[in-house]
């Protein structure tokens, strides 16, 4: 029994020892767990900033990738715009080349027309737009309008002629004292030159703006009538001056205003008949080979007008020679009566001779070259020669008011009164004598 008790006690001690071992194991496990937990905590504390860094890196990568994508889009857009700009520039360069070619073709056409060469050659040039191209020929385009400098000079001359002679007409019309036959003739000459200037302007307009057959005929007829009236009025003034010296005593009784108006009416009827010839069929529009230098006037009509002008010039020269003889004879008679030659009469006679020389000289220089050239030339001759002879003939209408109107003391007085309202103190209005021309 005691053995059993002791045994039991021994067993109990073993149990106590085993219990202590178990407690030690538990403590070790706790320490290990605590160490492991501490190590895991440090790892967690170390992993938090690492995770934040990783997140930041990932976000930066994403942002960089987004920026890269945006930059790629921007670059793609810029490349597309540059491509469009390049295509636009290419299109502009093509259009510039086409415009350059067209300008060259038009310049060549205008130079050919100025030099009276053949008609325009059909030069082809391509107009490309994209892939489509269509050839356009200059022959299909409207012909360019080339204005000749000679025509411009004639139009300017016509403007000056119209303004100058309009002043003369206004002065004679609004001055009651200028109603003598001489002033009627000067007024008729101014009207003729005014119509000539207007005809030159209308000819320029019809040539470049209204180029029709009727317009050409109307312009030619108006020019013929106006310049014919101008020449015939100059002849009438010459005859009037001759009669005023030849029949000095009976001039004012024989040469009435009514008689002068009848003569002027006959002159204008004759000039109107001459001007209507081209419209009535005396033209060369149907037969170009019969054209004169002044198209559409025929060579026969131009030759007839030229011969008539030369005869009128010869008659005027003869009349002015007779006027000079009469003036010198009157001066000699006055000198015999006073036993000496008065200075005033001698100076007036010399002035009259110089005036006659100026009148005949300007008339011959302006009209004779055109008349002679009309006799020998036709439409096949270069136009520059025609213009070179026509322009001086038209300029004679500028000289006529100076020679026949503005030199007259009565007209000068009317001009002073109209412009300034007074007459200069040194202005002398002496009566014209028989020796004045």
mmCIF file of C-alpha atoms in Angstrom, residues 194-354:
data_model
loop_
_atom_site.group_PDB
_atom_site.id
_atom_site.type_symbol
_atom_site.label_atom_id
_atom_site.label_comp_id
_atom_site.label_asym_id
_atom_site.label_seq_id
_atom_site.Cartn_x
_atom_site.Cartn_y
_atom_site.Cartn_z
ATOM 1 C CA UNK A 194 -16.177 121.041 -132.018
ATOM 2 C CA UNK A 195 -17.920 118.295 -134.011
ATOM 3 C CA UNK A 196 -14.524 117.053 -135.188
ATOM 4 C CA UNK A 197 -13.325 116.753 -131.574
ATOM 5 C CA UNK A 198 -16.497 114.937 -130.551
ATOM 6 C CA UNK A 199 -16.137 112.643 -133.555
ATOM 7 C CA UNK A 200 -12.615 111.705 -132.437
ATOM 8 C CA UNK A 201 -13.917 110.843 -128.968
ATOM 9 C CA UNK A 202 -16.803 108.821 -130.396
ATOM 10 C CA UNK A 203 -14.428 107.028 -132.740
ATOM 11 C CA UNK A 204 -12.364 105.914 -129.727
ATOM 12 C CA UNK A 205 -15.503 104.715 -127.933
ATOM 13 C CA UNK A 206 -16.854 102.897 -130.986
ATOM 14 C CA UNK A 207 -13.504 101.229 -131.657
ATOM 15 C CA UNK A 208 -12.988 99.761 -128.184
ATOM 16 C CA UNK A 209 -16.463 99.546 -126.679
ATOM 17 C CA UNK A 210 -19.033 99.336 -129.472
ATOM 18 C CA UNK A 211 -17.280 97.789 -132.431
ATOM 19 C CA UNK A 212 -20.184 97.264 -134.829
ATOM 20 C CA UNK A 213 -20.523 97.868 -138.542
ATOM 21 C CA UNK A 214 -23.007 100.712 -138.167
ATOM 22 C CA UNK A 215 -20.855 102.377 -135.471
ATOM 23 C CA UNK A 216 -17.809 102.323 -137.762
ATOM 24 C CA UNK A 217 -19.791 103.814 -140.634
ATOM 25 C CA UNK A 218 -21.335 106.481 -138.403
ATOM 26 C CA UNK A 219 -17.948 107.437 -136.956
ATOM 27 C CA UNK A 220 -16.334 107.665 -140.400
ATOM 28 C CA UNK A 221 -19.200 109.771 -141.766
ATOM 29 C CA UNK A 222 -19.101 112.168 -138.806
ATOM 30 C CA UNK A 223 -15.325 112.624 -139.146
ATOM 31 C CA UNK A 224 -15.578 113.300 -142.890
ATOM 32 C CA UNK A 225 -18.412 115.804 -142.429
ATOM 33 C CA UNK A 226 -16.749 117.651 -139.527
ATOM 34 C CA UNK A 227 -13.289 118.023 -141.066
ATOM 35 C CA UNK A 228 -14.742 118.888 -144.473
ATOM 36 C CA UNK A 229 -16.812 121.632 -142.818
ATOM 37 C CA UNK A 230 -13.699 122.883 -141.024
ATOM 38 C CA UNK A 231 -11.699 123.181 -144.261
ATOM 39 C CA UNK A 232 -14.600 124.784 -146.166
ATOM 40 C CA UNK A 233 -15.204 127.299 -143.346
ATOM 41 C CA UNK A 234 -11.520 128.263 -143.484
ATOM 42 C CA UNK A 235 -11.950 128.796 -147.211
ATOM 43 C CA UNK A 236 -15.056 130.932 -146.551
ATOM 44 C CA UNK A 237 -13.128 133.063 -144.027
ATOM 45 C CA UNK A 238 -10.341 133.518 -146.582
ATOM 46 C CA UNK A 239 -12.849 134.631 -149.231
ATOM 47 C CA UNK A 240 -14.463 137.004 -146.716
ATOM 48 C CA UNK A 241 -11.108 138.607 -145.925
ATOM 49 C CA UNK A 242 -10.331 138.973 -149.611
ATOM 50 C CA UNK A 243 -13.683 140.634 -150.329
ATOM 51 C CA UNK A 244 -13.316 142.977 -147.334
ATOM 52 C CA UNK A 245 -10.100 144.287 -148.924
ATOM 53 C CA UNK A 246 -11.041 144.069 -152.595
ATOM 54 C CA UNK A 247 -14.472 145.726 -152.153
ATOM 55 C CA UNK A 248 -13.758 147.769 -149.045
ATOM 56 C CA UNK A 249 -16.364 150.446 -149.899
ATOM 57 C CA UNK A 250 -19.265 148.148 -150.768
ATOM 58 C CA UNK A 251 -18.368 145.218 -148.482
ATOM 59 C CA UNK A 252 -20.764 146.024 -145.649
ATOM 60 C CA UNK A 253 -23.683 146.590 -148.014
ATOM 61 C CA UNK A 254 -23.118 143.488 -150.138
ATOM 62 C CA UNK A 255 -22.058 141.064 -147.419
ATOM 63 C CA UNK A 256 -25.122 140.978 -145.216
ATOM 64 C CA UNK A 257 -25.715 138.540 -142.397
ATOM 65 C CA UNK A 258 -28.438 136.783 -144.403
ATOM 66 C CA UNK A 259 -26.084 136.211 -147.306
ATOM 67 C CA UNK A 260 -23.487 134.800 -144.917
ATOM 68 C CA UNK A 261 -26.001 132.430 -143.366
ATOM 69 C CA UNK A 262 -27.038 131.170 -146.823
ATOM 70 C CA UNK A 263 -23.393 130.440 -147.677
ATOM 71 C CA UNK A 264 -22.937 128.608 -144.381
ATOM 72 C CA UNK A 265 -26.097 126.576 -144.990
ATOM 73 C CA UNK A 266 -24.775 125.453 -148.381
ATOM 74 C CA UNK A 267 -21.436 124.505 -146.831
ATOM 75 C CA UNK A 268 -23.054 122.370 -144.148
ATOM 76 C CA UNK A 269 -25.395 120.667 -146.640
ATOM 77 C CA UNK A 270 -22.411 119.737 -148.818
ATOM 78 C CA UNK A 271 -20.505 118.411 -145.811
ATOM 79 C CA UNK A 272 -23.515 116.401 -144.634
ATOM 80 C CA UNK A 273 -23.771 114.824 -148.092
ATOM 81 C CA UNK A 274 -20.084 113.880 -147.985
ATOM 82 C CA UNK A 275 -20.464 112.419 -144.511
ATOM 83 C CA UNK A 276 -23.456 110.302 -145.503
ATOM 84 C CA UNK A 277 -21.576 108.543 -148.329
ATOM 85 C CA UNK A 278 -20.153 105.724 -146.153
ATOM 86 C CA UNK A 279 -23.576 105.024 -144.598
ATOM 87 C CA UNK A 280 -25.267 105.043 -148.024
ATOM 88 C CA UNK A 281 -22.998 102.283 -149.338
ATOM 89 C CA UNK A 282 -19.787 104.036 -150.379
ATOM 90 C CA UNK A 283 -17.659 101.892 -148.087
ATOM 91 C CA UNK A 284 -15.278 98.951 -148.298
ATOM 92 C CA UNK A 285 -16.778 96.643 -145.689
ATOM 93 C CA UNK A 286 -17.716 94.110 -148.365
ATOM 94 C CA UNK A 287 -14.431 94.401 -150.256
ATOM 95 C CA UNK A 288 -11.395 94.812 -147.985
ATOM 96 C CA UNK A 289 -9.040 95.204 -150.937
ATOM 97 C CA UNK A 290 -10.675 98.519 -151.882
ATOM 98 C CA UNK A 291 -10.166 100.123 -148.447
ATOM 99 C CA UNK A 292 -8.137 103.290 -148.067
ATOM 100 C CA UNK A 293 -5.923 104.206 -145.135
ATOM 101 C CA UNK A 294 -9.076 105.394 -143.343
ATOM 102 C CA UNK A 295 -11.210 102.288 -143.180
ATOM 103 C CA UNK A 296 -14.145 101.952 -144.130
ATOM 104 C CA UNK A 297 -13.656 104.749 -146.687
ATOM 105 C CA UNK A 298 -12.826 103.429 -150.154
ATOM 106 C CA UNK A 299 -9.670 104.421 -152.005
ATOM 107 C CA UNK A 300 -11.667 106.291 -154.637
ATOM 108 C CA UNK A 301 -13.497 108.393 -152.028
ATOM 109 C CA UNK A 302 -10.262 109.105 -150.154
ATOM 110 C CA UNK A 303 -8.525 110.130 -153.377
ATOM 111 C CA UNK A 304 -11.443 112.412 -154.284
ATOM 112 C CA UNK A 305 -11.333 114.089 -150.863
ATOM 113 C CA UNK A 306 -7.540 114.485 -151.052
ATOM 114 C CA UNK A 307 -7.685 116.084 -154.505
ATOM 115 C CA UNK A 308 -10.478 118.410 -153.347
ATOM 116 C CA UNK A 309 -8.390 119.448 -150.373
ATOM 117 C CA UNK A 310 -5.360 120.185 -152.545
ATOM 118 C CA UNK A 311 -7.525 122.324 -154.841
ATOM 119 C CA UNK A 312 -8.920 124.220 -151.831
ATOM 120 C CA UNK A 313 -5.394 124.797 -150.530
ATOM 121 C CA UNK A 314 -4.289 126.115 -153.923
ATOM 122 C CA UNK A 315 -7.306 128.468 -154.014
ATOM 123 C CA UNK A 316 -6.538 129.701 -150.482
ATOM 124 C CA UNK A 317 -2.913 130.360 -151.410
ATOM 125 C CA UNK A 318 -4.000 132.366 -154.439
ATOM 126 C CA UNK A 319 -6.472 134.410 -152.383
ATOM 127 C CA UNK A 320 -3.893 135.178 -149.671
ATOM 128 C CA UNK A 321 -1.404 136.289 -152.322
ATOM 129 C CA UNK A 322 -4.027 138.651 -153.671
ATOM 130 C CA UNK A 323 -4.712 139.867 -150.125
ATOM 131 C CA UNK A 324 -1.008 140.657 -149.685
ATOM 132 C CA UNK A 325 -0.925 142.573 -152.966
ATOM 133 C CA UNK A 326 -4.016 144.581 -152.028
ATOM 134 C CA UNK A 327 -2.620 145.330 -148.560
ATOM 135 C CA UNK A 328 0.693 146.580 -149.979
ATOM 136 C CA UNK A 329 -1.141 148.650 -152.599
ATOM 137 C CA UNK A 330 -3.301 150.281 -149.929
ATOM 138 C CA UNK A 331 -0.243 151.009 -147.846
ATOM 139 C CA UNK A 332 1.473 152.638 -150.832
ATOM 140 C CA UNK A 333 -1.609 154.764 -151.560
ATOM 141 C CA UNK A 334 -1.664 155.952 -147.967
ATOM 142 C CA UNK A 335 2.045 156.758 -148.157
ATOM 143 C CA UNK A 336 1.552 158.781 -151.372
ATOM 144 C CA UNK A 337 -1.293 160.757 -149.815
ATOM 145 C CA UNK A 338 0.806 161.613 -146.741
ATOM 146 C CA UNK A 339 4.104 161.899 -148.696
ATOM 147 C CA UNK A 340 5.587 159.216 -146.458
ATOM 148 C CA UNK A 341 4.724 155.743 -145.286
ATOM 149 C CA UNK A 342 3.135 155.897 -141.882
ATOM 150 C CA UNK A 343 4.735 153.715 -139.259
ATOM 151 C CA UNK A 344 1.456 152.251 -138.039
ATOM 152 C CA UNK A 345 0.377 151.197 -141.515
ATOM 153 C CA UNK A 346 3.792 149.710 -142.255
ATOM 154 C CA UNK A 347 3.738 147.694 -139.041
ATOM 155 C CA UNK A 348 0.180 146.510 -139.638
ATOM 156 C CA UNK A 349 1.059 145.432 -143.177
ATOM 157 C CA UNK A 350 4.085 143.498 -141.947
ATOM 158 C CA UNK A 351 1.965 141.931 -139.245
ATOM 159 C CA UNK A 352 -0.631 140.944 -141.844
ATOM 160 C CA UNK A 353 1.970 139.262 -144.040
ATOM 161 C CA UNK A 354 3.372 137.335 -141.074
#
